[in-house]
Amino acid sequence: MDDSLSFESFYEGAKKAAHRAMEDHGREEYDEFALHAGVAVERLAKAVLVSKNPIYIVEIKGNVSTDMLFHMGGHRKAKKVRTIGASEAISRLRTLEVLVLDKELDTLIDVRNGVAHTGNGDDAKAFLPILAKTVESLHGDLEGPLNAFWGRWTTAARMAVDNKRSKIYRDVQVRIRQAKHRYDDRFSDLPEHLRERLAVEQGALGGFGVRFAENGIEIEIREMCPACRSAAHVLSVNQGTEETPHFTAIALRCTMCYLKLATRDELEAAGVDVKHVDDLAAFQVSTFFDGEAPSERIFHMKVKQFLDTETDDLD
């Protein structure tokens, strides 16, 4: 039989496409993610069919099926190698009770084939649990270790289908693992001593910045990134009043692994100690404003005081 139609070929192709899909998802390239996720499902589905009987991937259509039948049996070479598509592979696996009916999986395949379209790229983001669930189901039939397929993406794939956790927790934990791998890939070529130096320099915590934005005062504090352990920037805003400010952490961004968390709920799901950040922001603001409430008037006075400070002429 043609080696390109072997179980090993389909399985390795599925693994490669699935890893590409996870990388696309982590980079927020969701259209590319849907494409590679669909390819991964198709190839893994064919691998399962071939593991049962190579004939199961033959397309039944006129003389083509006869040529392919003998081709798969190793008795003659088909003029044109042609196998079933993803939808038919999934349909046959449902007939064999390897997969169950899943409209979301069908939608993923339709998007991959260009039959259906998502409203925007972000809509395809939701296909990650479908990919992970399908891969897990197919491995249940293969009786092979899931981590052999996913490799470094095993934890992220398992988290995507962990229904014991909330949706926001699953989503954040997957993004943390994606960011960690992104950091490792970004700096993997650096010599070890430079990586150690980078870790020390990027691990300096506690610095902060104060600025007056359109909606009031904002504080940025350097806190440890949940993904790469570098110093990430955590944004805190005043959710109290001007007279009685109460600074609350609401977002995080890391310039090293590019992790982004957009809400307080996401910060908590990532394991950020938001109470500590809130207390630190309150302390830093109090110190910066000499213990006075950071009203707009005091803020501008502080800036004016800084700009009006006389300095020695270095010339």
C-alpha positions as a printed NumPy array, in Angstrom:
array([[  0.   ,   0.   ,   0.   ],
       [  1.078,   3.578,  -0.668],
       [  3.029,   4.831,   2.374],
       [  1.241,   8.195,   2.176],
       [ -2.006,   6.35 ,   2.931],
       [ -0.647,   4.447,   5.905],
       [ -1.819,   4.856,   9.474],
       [  1.536,   6.384,  10.445],
       [  1.352,   8.976,   7.653],
       [ -2.182,  10.084,   8.521],
       [ -1.433,  10.116,  12.254],
       [  1.746,  12.179,  11.95 ],
       [  0.008,  14.548,   9.548],
       [ -2.84 ,  14.977,  12.024],
       [ -0.41 ,  15.657,  14.85 ],
       [  1.481,  18.283,  12.845],
       [ -1.746,  20.05 ,  11.816],
       [ -3.109,  19.973,  15.381],
       [  0.07 ,  21.563,  16.749],
       [ -0.113,  24.24 ,  14.061],
       [ -3.731,  24.845,  15.055],
       [ -2.778,  25.376,  18.692],
       [ -0.054,  27.825,  17.68 ],
       [ -2.496,  29.717,  15.428],
       [ -5.022,  29.896,  18.264],
       [ -2.39 ,  31.269,  20.637],
       [ -1.491,  33.995,  18.116],
       [ -5.203,  34.84 ,  17.734],
       [ -5.072,  33.837,  14.051],
       [ -8.415,  32.095,  14.311],
       [ -9.122,  31.649,  10.599],
       [ -5.834,  29.772,  10.214],
       [ -6.655,  27.861,  13.373],
       [ -9.962,  26.636,  11.902],
       [ -8.162,  25.515,   8.74 ],
       [ -5.478,  23.519,  10.561],
       [ -7.962,  22.144,  13.099],
       [-10.095,  20.796,  10.264],
       [ -7.073,  19.224,   8.592],
       [ -6.067,  17.609,  11.897],
       [ -9.523,  16.084,  12.383],
       [ -9.654,  14.775,   8.807],
       [ -6.241,  13.119,   8.969],
       [ -6.806,  11.62 ,  12.394],
       [-10.217,  10.316,  11.311],
       [ -8.588,   8.625,   8.319],
       [ -5.872,   7.199,  10.576],
       [ -8.552,   5.55 ,  12.711],
       [-10.328,   4.15 ,   9.64 ],
       [ -7.063,   2.784,   8.233],
       [ -6.26 ,   1.185,  11.589],
       [ -9.488,  -0.806,  11.222],
       [ -9.197,  -1.537,   7.511],
       [ -7.452,   0.511,   4.781],
       [-10.408,  -0.072,   2.467],
       [-12.522,   2.192,   4.716],
       [-10.951,   5.345,   3.224],
       [-11.738,   4.388,  -0.388],
       [-14.139,   6.758,  -2.099],
       [-17.096,   4.933,  -3.577],
       [-17.595,   6.603,  -6.94 ],
       [-17.571,   4.742, -10.272],
       [-14.333,   3.212, -11.552],
       [-12.285,   5.322,  -9.161],
       [-13.382,   3.13 ,  -6.282],
       [-12.284,  -0.049,  -8.12 ],
       [ -8.845,   1.384,  -8.88 ],
       [ -8.442,   2.562,  -5.307],
       [ -9.701,  -0.734,  -3.93 ],
       [ -6.913,  -2.639,  -5.664],
       [ -4.469,   0.173,  -4.851],
       [ -5.2  ,  -0.108,  -1.142],
       [ -4.866,  -3.871,  -1.377],
       [ -1.422,  -3.493,  -2.915],
       [ -2.27 ,  -5.372,  -6.125],
       [ -2.087,  -2.512,  -8.605],
       [ -1.373,   1.193,  -8.699],
       [ -4.285,   3.565,  -9.214],
       [ -3.961,   6.158, -11.952],
       [ -5.217,   8.771,  -9.514],
       [ -4.977,   8.354,  -5.765],
       [ -8.247,   9.542,  -4.284],
       [ -9.674,   9.051,  -0.795],
       [-12.753,  10.242,   1.053],
       [-13.006,  13.749,   2.47 ],
       [-13.339,  14.831,   6.073],
       [-17.144,  14.788,   6.183],
       [-17.357,  11.261,   4.797],
       [-14.59 ,  10.044,   7.129],
       [-16.514,  11.425,  10.099],
       [-19.761,   9.923,   8.784],
       [-18.182,   6.463,   8.508],
       [-16.768,   6.722,  12.018],
       [-20.242,   7.598,  13.281],
       [-21.59 ,   4.519,  11.524],
       [-18.924,   2.505,  13.335],
       [-19.937,   4.276,  16.588],
       [-16.467,   5.735,  17.078],
       [-17.849,   9.291,  16.942],
       [-21.25 ,  10.649,  17.898],
       [-23.282,  13.261,  16.064],
       [-21.859,  16.697,  16.842],
       [-23.132,  19.724,  14.939],
       [-20.218,  21.859,  16.138],
       [-17.745,  19.402,  14.627],
       [-19.701,  19.471,  11.355],
       [-19.548,  23.281,  11.402],
       [-15.78 ,  23.198,  11.926],
       [-15.37 ,  20.934,   8.889],
       [-17.7  ,  23.138,   6.829],
       [-15.657,  26.212,   7.747],
       [-12.446,  24.404,   6.875],
       [-13.897,  23.359,   3.502],
       [-15.158,  26.861,   2.773],
       [-18.788,  25.708,   2.81 ],
       [-19.577,  27.826,   5.87 ],
       [-18.081,  31.069,   7.125],
       [-17.7  ,  32.548,  10.572],
       [-19.011,  36.038,  11.181],
       [-15.473,  37.17 ,  11.939],
       [-12.169,  35.532,  12.762],
       [-12.876,  35.55 ,  16.482],
       [-15.892,  33.259,  16.011],
       [-13.547,  30.418,  15.042],
       [-11.86 ,  30.744,  18.451],
       [-14.689,  28.676,  19.953],
       [-13.698,  25.611,  17.901],
       [-10.775,  24.762,  20.204],
       [-12.822,  22.553,  22.6  ],
       [-14.317,  20.762,  19.555],
       [-10.844,  19.968,  18.238],
       [ -9.651,  18.745,  21.636],
       [-12.797,  16.685,  22.268],
       [-12.661,  15.025,  18.834],
       [ -8.986,  14.151,  19.17 ],
       [ -9.692,  12.654,  22.594],
       [-12.631,  10.615,  21.266],
       [-10.602,   9.238,  18.368],
       [ -7.771,   8.298,  20.697],
       [-10.232,   6.401,  22.832],
       [-10.733,   4.086,  19.873],
       [ -7.013,   3.904,  19.097],
       [ -6.226,   3.164,  22.739],
       [ -3.076,   5.239,  22.39 ],
       [ -1.722,   7.823,  24.847],
       [ -3.131,  11.279,  24.239],
       [  0.119,  12.966,  25.262],
       [  1.934,  11.159,  22.424],
       [ -0.269,  13.136,  20.043],
       [ -0.387,  16.517,  21.772],
       [  3.13 ,  16.65 ,  23.223],
       [  3.659,  20.002,  24.939],
       [  0.061,  20.929,  24.134],
       [ -1.369,  18.076,  26.231],
       [ -2.259,  20.204,  29.262],
       [ -3.897,  22.902,  27.138],
       [ -5.915,  20.32 ,  25.195],
       [ -7.099,  18.615,  28.375],
       [ -7.99 ,  21.948,  29.962],
       [-10.085,  22.913,  26.913],
       [-12.479,  20.019,  27.619],
       [-12.405,  20.055,  31.428],
       [-16.095,  20.673,  32.139],
       [-15.444,  20.626,  35.888],
       [-13.977,  24.105,  35.486],
       [-15.748,  27.293,  34.443],
       [-15.522,  28.441,  30.834],
       [-13.535,  31.532,  31.771],
       [-11.057,  29.463,  33.809],
       [-10.574,  26.994,  30.943],
       [-10.069,  29.787,  28.441],
       [ -7.539,  31.648,  30.589],
       [ -5.54 ,  28.532,  31.457],
       [ -5.311,  27.575,  27.778],
       [ -4.083,  31.077,  26.919],
       [ -1.483,  30.913,  29.704],
       [ -0.044,  27.718,  28.258],
       [ -0.07 ,  29.167,  24.77 ],
       [  1.791,  32.23 ,  26.042],
       [  4.339,  30.065,  27.87 ],
       [  5.123,  28.128,  24.697],
       [  5.297,  31.404,  22.77 ],
       [  7.871,  32.696,  25.281],
       [  9.903,  29.475,  25.045],
       [  9.874,  29.609,  21.242],
       [ 10.825,  33.276,  21.236],
       [ 13.914,  32.859,  23.41 ],
       [ 14.865,  29.204,  22.853],
       [ 17.819,  30.144,  20.632],
       [ 19.428,  32.36 ,  23.269],
       [ 22.488,  30.932,  25.068],
       [ 21.697,  29.701,  28.567],
       [ 23.604,  32.49 ,  30.325],
       [ 21.659,  35.127,  28.389],
       [ 18.359,  33.429,  29.198],
       [ 19.293,  33.484,  32.895],
       [ 20.223,  37.172,  32.664],
       [ 16.963,  37.933,  30.872],
       [ 15.008,  36.119,  33.585],
       [ 16.686,  38.208,  36.294],
       [ 16.148,  41.507,  34.475],
       [ 12.554,  40.727,  33.606],
       [ 11.789,  39.459,  37.084],
       [ 12.096,  42.876,  38.747],
       [  8.698,  43.532,  40.298],
       [  7.109,  46.412,  42.138],
       [  7.716,  49.29 ,  39.749],
       [  4.67 ,  51.427,  38.99 ],
       [  3.457,  54.294,  36.873],
       [  0.696,  56.867,  37.408],
       [ -1.144,  58.742,  34.66 ],
       [ -4.312,  60.731,  34.261],
       [ -6.487,  59.193,  31.552],
       [ -9.791,  60.243,  30.024],
       [-11.79 ,  58.414,  32.689],
       [ -9.567,  59.238,  35.628],
       [ -6.301,  58.138,  37.161],
       [ -4.726,  54.86 ,  36.064],
       [ -1.983,  52.902,  37.827],
       [  0.351,  50.388,  36.202],
       [  2.134,  47.966,  38.524],
       [  4.721,  45.347,  37.55 ],
       [  3.561,  41.937,  38.753],
       [  4.708,  38.429,  37.888],
       [  3.269,  37.094,  34.636],
       [  1.268,  33.887,  35.22 ],
       [  2.71 ,  32.386,  32.017],
       [  6.419,  33.252,  31.72 ],
       [  7.186,  34.643,  35.213],
       [  8.453,  37.932,  33.765],
       [  7.319,  41.303,  35.114],
       [  3.974,  41.99 ,  33.47 ],
       [  2.047,  45.268,  33.557],
       [ -1.173,  45.207,  35.572],
       [ -3.612,  48.064,  35.035],
       [ -5.592,  49.411,  38.013],
       [ -8.301,  52.072,  37.788],
       [-10.234,  54.007,  40.387],
       [-13.646,  52.427,  40.857],
       [-14.407,  54.52 ,  43.924],
       [-14.92 ,  58.275,  44.006],
       [-12.511,  61.149,  43.609],
       [-12.756,  61.853,  47.344],
       [-12.551,  58.173,  48.357],
       [-10.562,  56.385,  45.642],
       [-10.527,  52.599,  45.404],
       [ -8.056,  51.287,  42.847],
       [ -8.943,  47.929,  41.329],
       [ -6.831,  45.712,  39.057],
       [ -8.687,  45.049,  35.795],
       [ -6.197,  43.96 ,  33.105],
       [ -2.734,  42.522,  32.454],
       [ -0.33 ,  42.518,  29.546],
       [  3.095,  40.922,  29.254],
       [  5.6  ,  42.225,  26.714],
       [  7.657,  39.024,  26.899],
       [  5.125,  36.276,  26.163],
       [  2.305,  38.575,  24.943],
       [ -0.255,  37.227,  27.4  ],
       [ -3.267,  39.535,  27.715],
       [ -5.984,  39.38 ,  30.357],
       [ -8.858,  41.792,  29.857],
       [-11.014,  41.552,  33.007],
       [-10.7  ,  41.108,  36.751],
       [-12.339,  37.692,  36.406],
       [ -9.6  ,  36.658,  33.98 ],
       [ -6.922,  37.923,  36.386],
       [ -8.411,  35.803,  39.161],
       [ -8.7  ,  32.769,  36.856],
       [ -5.007,  33.179,  36.027],
       [ -4.095,  33.083,  39.72 ],
       [ -3.137,  36.757,  40.038],
       [ -3.435,  37.943,  43.654],
       [ -5.721,  40.864,  42.822],
       [ -6.152,  41.838,  46.491],
       [ -2.388,  42.236,  46.8  ],
       [ -2.302,  44.327,  43.616],
       [ -5.164,  46.494,  44.879],
       [ -3.384,  47.089,  48.178],
       [ -0.108,  47.819,  46.414],
       [ -1.789,  50.301,  44.07 ],
       [ -3.412,  52.081,  47.021],
       [ -0.069,  52.277,  48.82 ],
       [  1.843,  53.505,  45.769],
       [ -0.771,  56.141,  44.985],
       [ -0.801,  57.334,  48.577],
       [  3.001,  57.582,  48.545],
       [  3.052,  59.359,  45.186],
       [  0.478,  61.931,  46.295],
       [  1.938,  62.433,  49.774],
       [ -1.039,  60.767,  51.423],
       [ -3.643,  63.005,  49.774],
       [ -6.575,  61.704,  47.743],
       [ -5.464,  61.631,  44.081],
       [ -8.045,  64.042,  42.703],
       [ -7.65 ,  65.686,  39.312],
       [ -6.581,  68.923,  41.009],
       [ -3.886,  67.212,  43.07 ],
       [ -2.709,  65.196,  40.084],
       [ -2.095,  68.272,  37.937],
       [ -0.493,  70.07 ,  40.862],
       [  1.91 ,  67.16 ,  41.253],
       [  2.798,  67.268,  37.568],
       [  3.307,  71.036,  37.653],
       [  5.51 ,  70.681,  40.733],
       [  7.627,  68.115,  38.918],
       [  7.988,  70.25 ,  35.761],
       [  8.788,  73.405,  37.691],
       [ 11.545,  71.815,  39.733],
       [ 14.832,  73.62 ,  39.051],
       [ 17.736,  71.464,  37.869],
       [ 21.387,  72.194,  37.337],
       [ 22.316,  73.226,  33.802],
       [ 24.553,  70.398,  32.626],
       [ 26.036,  72.666,  29.962]])
